[in-house]
């Protein structure tokens, strides 16, 4: 129970990596706010985990007002902000550059990069104001940030931006006792990957030395490590969890 007594908030908690992360953080003793734009999905996560350590909350990470309400909710409910913030919310709107619409670019930017920025900024500020040390922020990038897949210019750019944001935040927040790290998952068996064309998935499997998709729990275990004091000197890292895909 390495996270006993800790409070965490996980965005994108309604499915995939976010849901698995809620389960593992609760397993390790943390109380978890399962945040998702889809409240029903967040409620299902809490129900699936089946204990009173997980509370669902509707949050739109692209909205400063919504993120600020989430900060206030955590302080009202628990008398303190979370010391663990996992930014797992993310979307794709794939399309080749010549066909990519402004709306599809803006939507992906708003959730993946702006949302990570707002959550990191607002919750780190709350930690500092409440004198919480040993804070941990974990941001979800993607190996696509380094592979630069055709048809994913908007997604890849936002995920590369998450790495840069993470590195800068780590330098700025270290003096406050807040570590900030990023994870770059490979192709993971989640709803986001389910819609990828089968031909693309087969190509990924051929290029992956382990020959399979990753499981959400395999990403969540790394998140749980970064959330705990076991990683107390890990700061500003961008950790690939890809099965060797490159």
Coordinates of C-alpha atoms in Angstrom, one line a residue:
X1 CA 0.0 0.0 0.0
X2 CA 2.7 2.4 -1.1
X3 CA 0.1 5.2 -1.8
X4 CA -1.8 4.9 1.4
X5 CA -3.1 8.3 2.5
X6 CA -2.5 9.8 -0.9
X7 CA -5.1 11.6 -3.0
X8 CA -5.0 11.3 -6.8
X9 CA -6.9 12.6 -9.8
X10 CA -6.9 10.8 -13.1
X11 CA -8.3 12.3 -16.3
X12 CA -9.6 10.1 -19.1
X13 CA -10.7 7.8 -16.3
X14 CA -13.7 6.4 -18.2
X15 CA -11.8 3.9 -20.3
X16 CA -8.5 2.4 -21.3
X17 CA -5.3 3.6 -19.6
X18 CA -7.2 6.0 -17.4
X19 CA -9.5 3.3 -16.0
X20 CA -6.7 0.9 -15.4
X21 CA -4.7 3.6 -13.6
X22 CA -7.6 4.3 -11.3
X23 CA -7.7 0.6 -10.4
X24 CA -4.0 0.4 -9.7
X25 CA -3.7 3.6 -7.7
X26 CA -6.7 2.4 -5.6
X27 CA -5.0 -1.0 -5.2
X28 CA -1.9 0.8 -3.9
X29 CA -4.0 2.6 -1.2
X30 CA -4.7 6.0 -2.8
X31 CA -8.1 7.7 -2.9
X32 CA -8.8 8.5 -6.5
X33 CA -10.9 11.1 -8.3
X34 CA -11.9 9.4 -11.6
X35 CA -12.3 12.4 -13.9
X36 CA -13.8 12.2 -17.4
X37 CA -15.8 14.4 -19.7
X38 CA -18.2 11.4 -19.8
X39 CA -19.6 11.2 -16.3
X40 CA -21.4 7.9 -16.9
X41 CA -18.1 6.3 -18.0
X42 CA -16.3 7.7 -14.9
X43 CA -19.1 6.3 -12.7
X44 CA -18.7 2.9 -14.4
X45 CA -15.0 3.0 -13.6
X46 CA -15.8 3.6 -9.9
X47 CA -18.4 0.9 -10.0
X48 CA -16.0 -1.6 -11.6
X49 CA -13.4 -1.0 -9.0
X50 CA -16.0 -1.4 -6.4
X51 CA -14.7 0.3 -3.3
X52 CA -15.2 3.7 -1.7
X53 CA -11.7 4.8 -2.7
X54 CA -12.8 6.0 -6.2
X55 CA -15.1 9.0 -6.8
X56 CA -16.3 9.9 -10.3
X57 CA -16.2 13.5 -11.4
X58 CA -17.2 15.2 -14.7
X59 CA -14.3 17.3 -15.9
X60 CA -13.6 18.9 -19.3
X61 CA -9.8 19.3 -19.3
X62 CA -10.0 21.8 -22.2
X63 CA -12.0 24.2 -20.0
X64 CA -10.3 26.3 -17.4
X65 CA -13.6 26.8 -15.6
X66 CA -14.1 23.0 -15.4
X67 CA -10.6 22.3 -14.3
X68 CA -10.8 25.0 -11.6
X69 CA -14.0 23.4 -10.4
X70 CA -12.3 20.1 -10.1
X71 CA -9.5 21.7 -7.9
X72 CA -12.2 23.3 -5.7
X73 CA -14.1 20.0 -5.5
X74 CA -11.0 18.1 -4.3
X75 CA -10.2 20.7 -1.6
X76 CA -13.9 20.9 -0.4
X77 CA -14.2 17.1 -0.4
X78 CA -10.8 16.1 1.0
X79 CA -9.5 19.4 2.6
X80 CA -6.5 19.3 0.3
X81 CA -5.8 19.0 -3.4
X82 CA -4.4 15.8 -4.9
X83 CA -0.7 15.2 -4.6
X84 CA -0.9 12.8 -7.6
X85 CA -2.2 14.1 -11.0
X86 CA -2.4 11.8 -14.0
X87 CA -3.2 13.5 -17.3
X88 CA -4.5 10.6 -19.3
X89 CA -7.3 12.3 -21.3
X90 CA -6.7 12.3 -25.0
X91 CA -8.4 12.1 -28.4
X92 CA -7.5 11.5 -32.0
X93 CA -8.9 13.2 -35.1
X94 CA -6.7 11.6 -37.8
X95 CA -6.3 12.9 -41.3
X96 CA -3.7 13.7 -43.9
X97 CA -2.4 17.3 -43.7
X98 CA -4.0 18.4 -46.9
X99 CA -7.4 17.2 -45.7
X100 CA -7.1 18.0 -42.0
X101 CA -9.7 20.5 -40.9
X102 CA -9.1 23.4 -38.6
X103 CA -11.7 22.0 -36.2
X104 CA -10.0 18.6 -36.0
X105 CA -6.7 20.3 -35.3
X106 CA -8.2 22.5 -32.6
X107 CA -10.1 19.7 -30.9
X108 CA -7.0 17.5 -30.6
X109 CA -4.9 20.5 -29.4
X110 CA -7.6 21.5 -26.8
X111 CA -7.7 18.1 -25.1
X112 CA -4.2 16.7 -25.5
X113 CA -2.0 19.7 -25.0
X114 CA -4.1 22.6 -23.6
X115 CA -5.8 20.1 -21.3
X116 CA -2.5 18.8 -20.0
X117 CA -1.3 22.4 -19.5
X118 CA -4.4 23.4 -17.6
X119 CA -4.5 20.4 -15.3
X120 CA -0.8 20.6 -14.6
X121 CA -0.9 24.4 -13.9
X122 CA -4.0 24.5 -11.8
X123 CA -3.3 21.4 -9.6
X124 CA 0.4 22.2 -9.2
X125 CA -0.6 25.7 -8.0
X126 CA -3.0 24.2 -5.5
X127 CA -0.3 21.8 -4.2
X128 CA 2.1 24.8 -3.7
X129 CA -0.6 26.9 -2.0
X130 CA -1.4 24.0 0.4
X131 CA 2.3 23.3 1.1
X132 CA 2.1 19.8 -0.3
X133 CA 5.5 18.3 -0.9
X134 CA 6.2 15.0 -2.7
X135 CA 3.7 15.8 -5.5
X136 CA 3.8 13.8 -8.7
X137 CA 2.3 14.8 -12.1
X138 CA 2.3 12.1 -14.8
X139 CA 1.5 13.3 -18.4
X140 CA 0.5 11.0 -21.2
X141 CA 2.4 11.5 -24.4
X142 CA 2.7 8.9 -27.1
X143 CA 5.4 7.1 -29.1
X144 CA 3.7 8.7 -32.1
X145 CA 5.4 11.9 -30.9
X146 CA 8.7 10.3 -32.1
X147 CA 7.5 8.0 -34.9
X148 CA 5.6 10.9 -36.6
X149 CA 3.0 8.7 -38.3
X150 CA 1.5 10.1 -41.5
X151 CA -2.1 11.1 -41.0
X152 CA -1.5 12.1 -37.4
X153 CA 0.1 15.5 -37.7
X154 CA -2.2 17.0 -35.1
X155 CA -2.0 14.1 -32.6
X156 CA 1.8 13.8 -33.0
X157 CA 2.4 17.5 -32.5
X158 CA 0.3 17.7 -29.3
X159 CA 2.0 14.6 -27.9
X160 CA 5.5 16.1 -28.7
X161 CA 4.3 19.2 -27.0
X162 CA 3.4 17.2 -23.9
X163 CA 7.0 16.1 -23.6
X164 CA 8.3 19.6 -23.8
X165 CA 5.7 20.8 -21.4
X166 CA 6.7 18.0 -19.0
X167 CA 10.4 18.9 -19.1
X168 CA 9.8 22.6 -18.5
X169 CA 7.3 21.9 -15.6
X170 CA 9.8 19.5 -14.0
X171 CA 12.4 22.3 -14.0
X172 CA 10.0 24.9 -12.6
X173 CA 8.3 22.8 -10.0
X174 CA 11.2 20.8 -8.6
X175 CA 12.0 23.4 -6.0
X176 CA 8.4 22.9 -4.7
X177 CA 8.8 19.2 -4.3
X178 CA 6.7 18.4 -7.3
X179 CA 8.0 15.9 -9.8
X180 CA 6.7 15.9 -13.4
X181 CA 7.2 13.0 -15.8
X182 CA 5.8 11.8 -19.1
X183 CA 5.0 8.3 -20.5
X184 CA 5.1 7.5 -24.2
X185 CA 2.9 4.4 -24.7
X186 CA 3.2 2.3 -27.8
X187 CA 0.1 0.8 -29.3
X188 CA -2.1 -0.3 -26.4
X189 CA -5.3 -2.4 -26.5
X190 CA -7.7 0.5 -25.7
X191 CA -10.8 1.9 -27.4
X192 CA -8.6 4.5 -29.2
X193 CA -6.6 1.8 -30.9
X194 CA -9.6 -0.4 -31.6
X195 CA -10.6 2.0 -34.4
X196 CA -7.2 1.8 -36.1
X197 CA -7.4 0.0 -39.4
X198 CA -6.4 -3.7 -39.1
X199 CA -3.7 -3.3 -41.8
X200 CA -2.0 -0.6 -39.6
X201 CA -2.2 -2.7 -36.5
X202 CA -0.7 -5.7 -38.3
X203 CA 2.2 -3.5 -39.4
X204 CA 2.7 -2.3 -35.8
X205 CA 2.8 -5.9 -34.6
X206 CA 5.4 -6.8 -37.2
X207 CA 7.6 -3.8 -36.1
X208 CA 7.2 -4.6 -32.3
X209 CA 9.8 -7.0 -31.0
X210 CA 7.2 -8.4 -28.5
X211 CA 4.7 -9.0 -31.3
X212 CA 1.6 -7.8 -29.5
X213 CA -0.3 -4.8 -28.3
X214 CA 0.3 -3.5 -24.8
X215 CA -2.3 -3.8 -22.1
X216 CA -3.6 -0.7 -20.3
X217 CA -2.4 -2.2 -17.0
X218 CA 1.2 -2.3 -18.3
X219 CA 1.1 1.5 -18.7
X220 CA -0.8 1.9 -15.4
X221 CA 2.0 0.0 -13.5
X222 CA 4.5 2.6 -14.7
X223 CA 2.2 5.4 -13.7
X224 CA 1.8 3.9 -10.2
X225 CA 5.6 3.7 -9.9
X226 CA 6.0 7.4 -10.9
X227 CA 3.2 8.3 -8.5
X228 CA 5.0 6.7 -5.6
X229 CA 8.1 7.5 -3.6
X230 CA 9.8 4.6 -5.3
X231 CA 10.5 7.1 -8.1
X232 CA 11.5 9.9 -5.8
X233 CA 14.5 11.0 -8.0
X234 CA 12.8 10.6 -11.3
X235 CA 11.9 14.0 -12.7
X236 CA 11.5 15.4 -16.2
X237 CA 11.7 11.9 -17.7
X238 CA 10.0 10.8 -20.9
X239 CA 9.6 7.0 -20.5
X240 CA 8.8 4.8 -23.5
X241 CA 6.6 1.8 -22.8
X242 CA 6.2 0.3 -26.2
X243 CA 7.4 -3.3 -26.2
X244 CA 10.4 -2.1 -28.2
X245 CA 8.4 -0.5 -31.0
X246 CA 10.4 2.2 -32.8

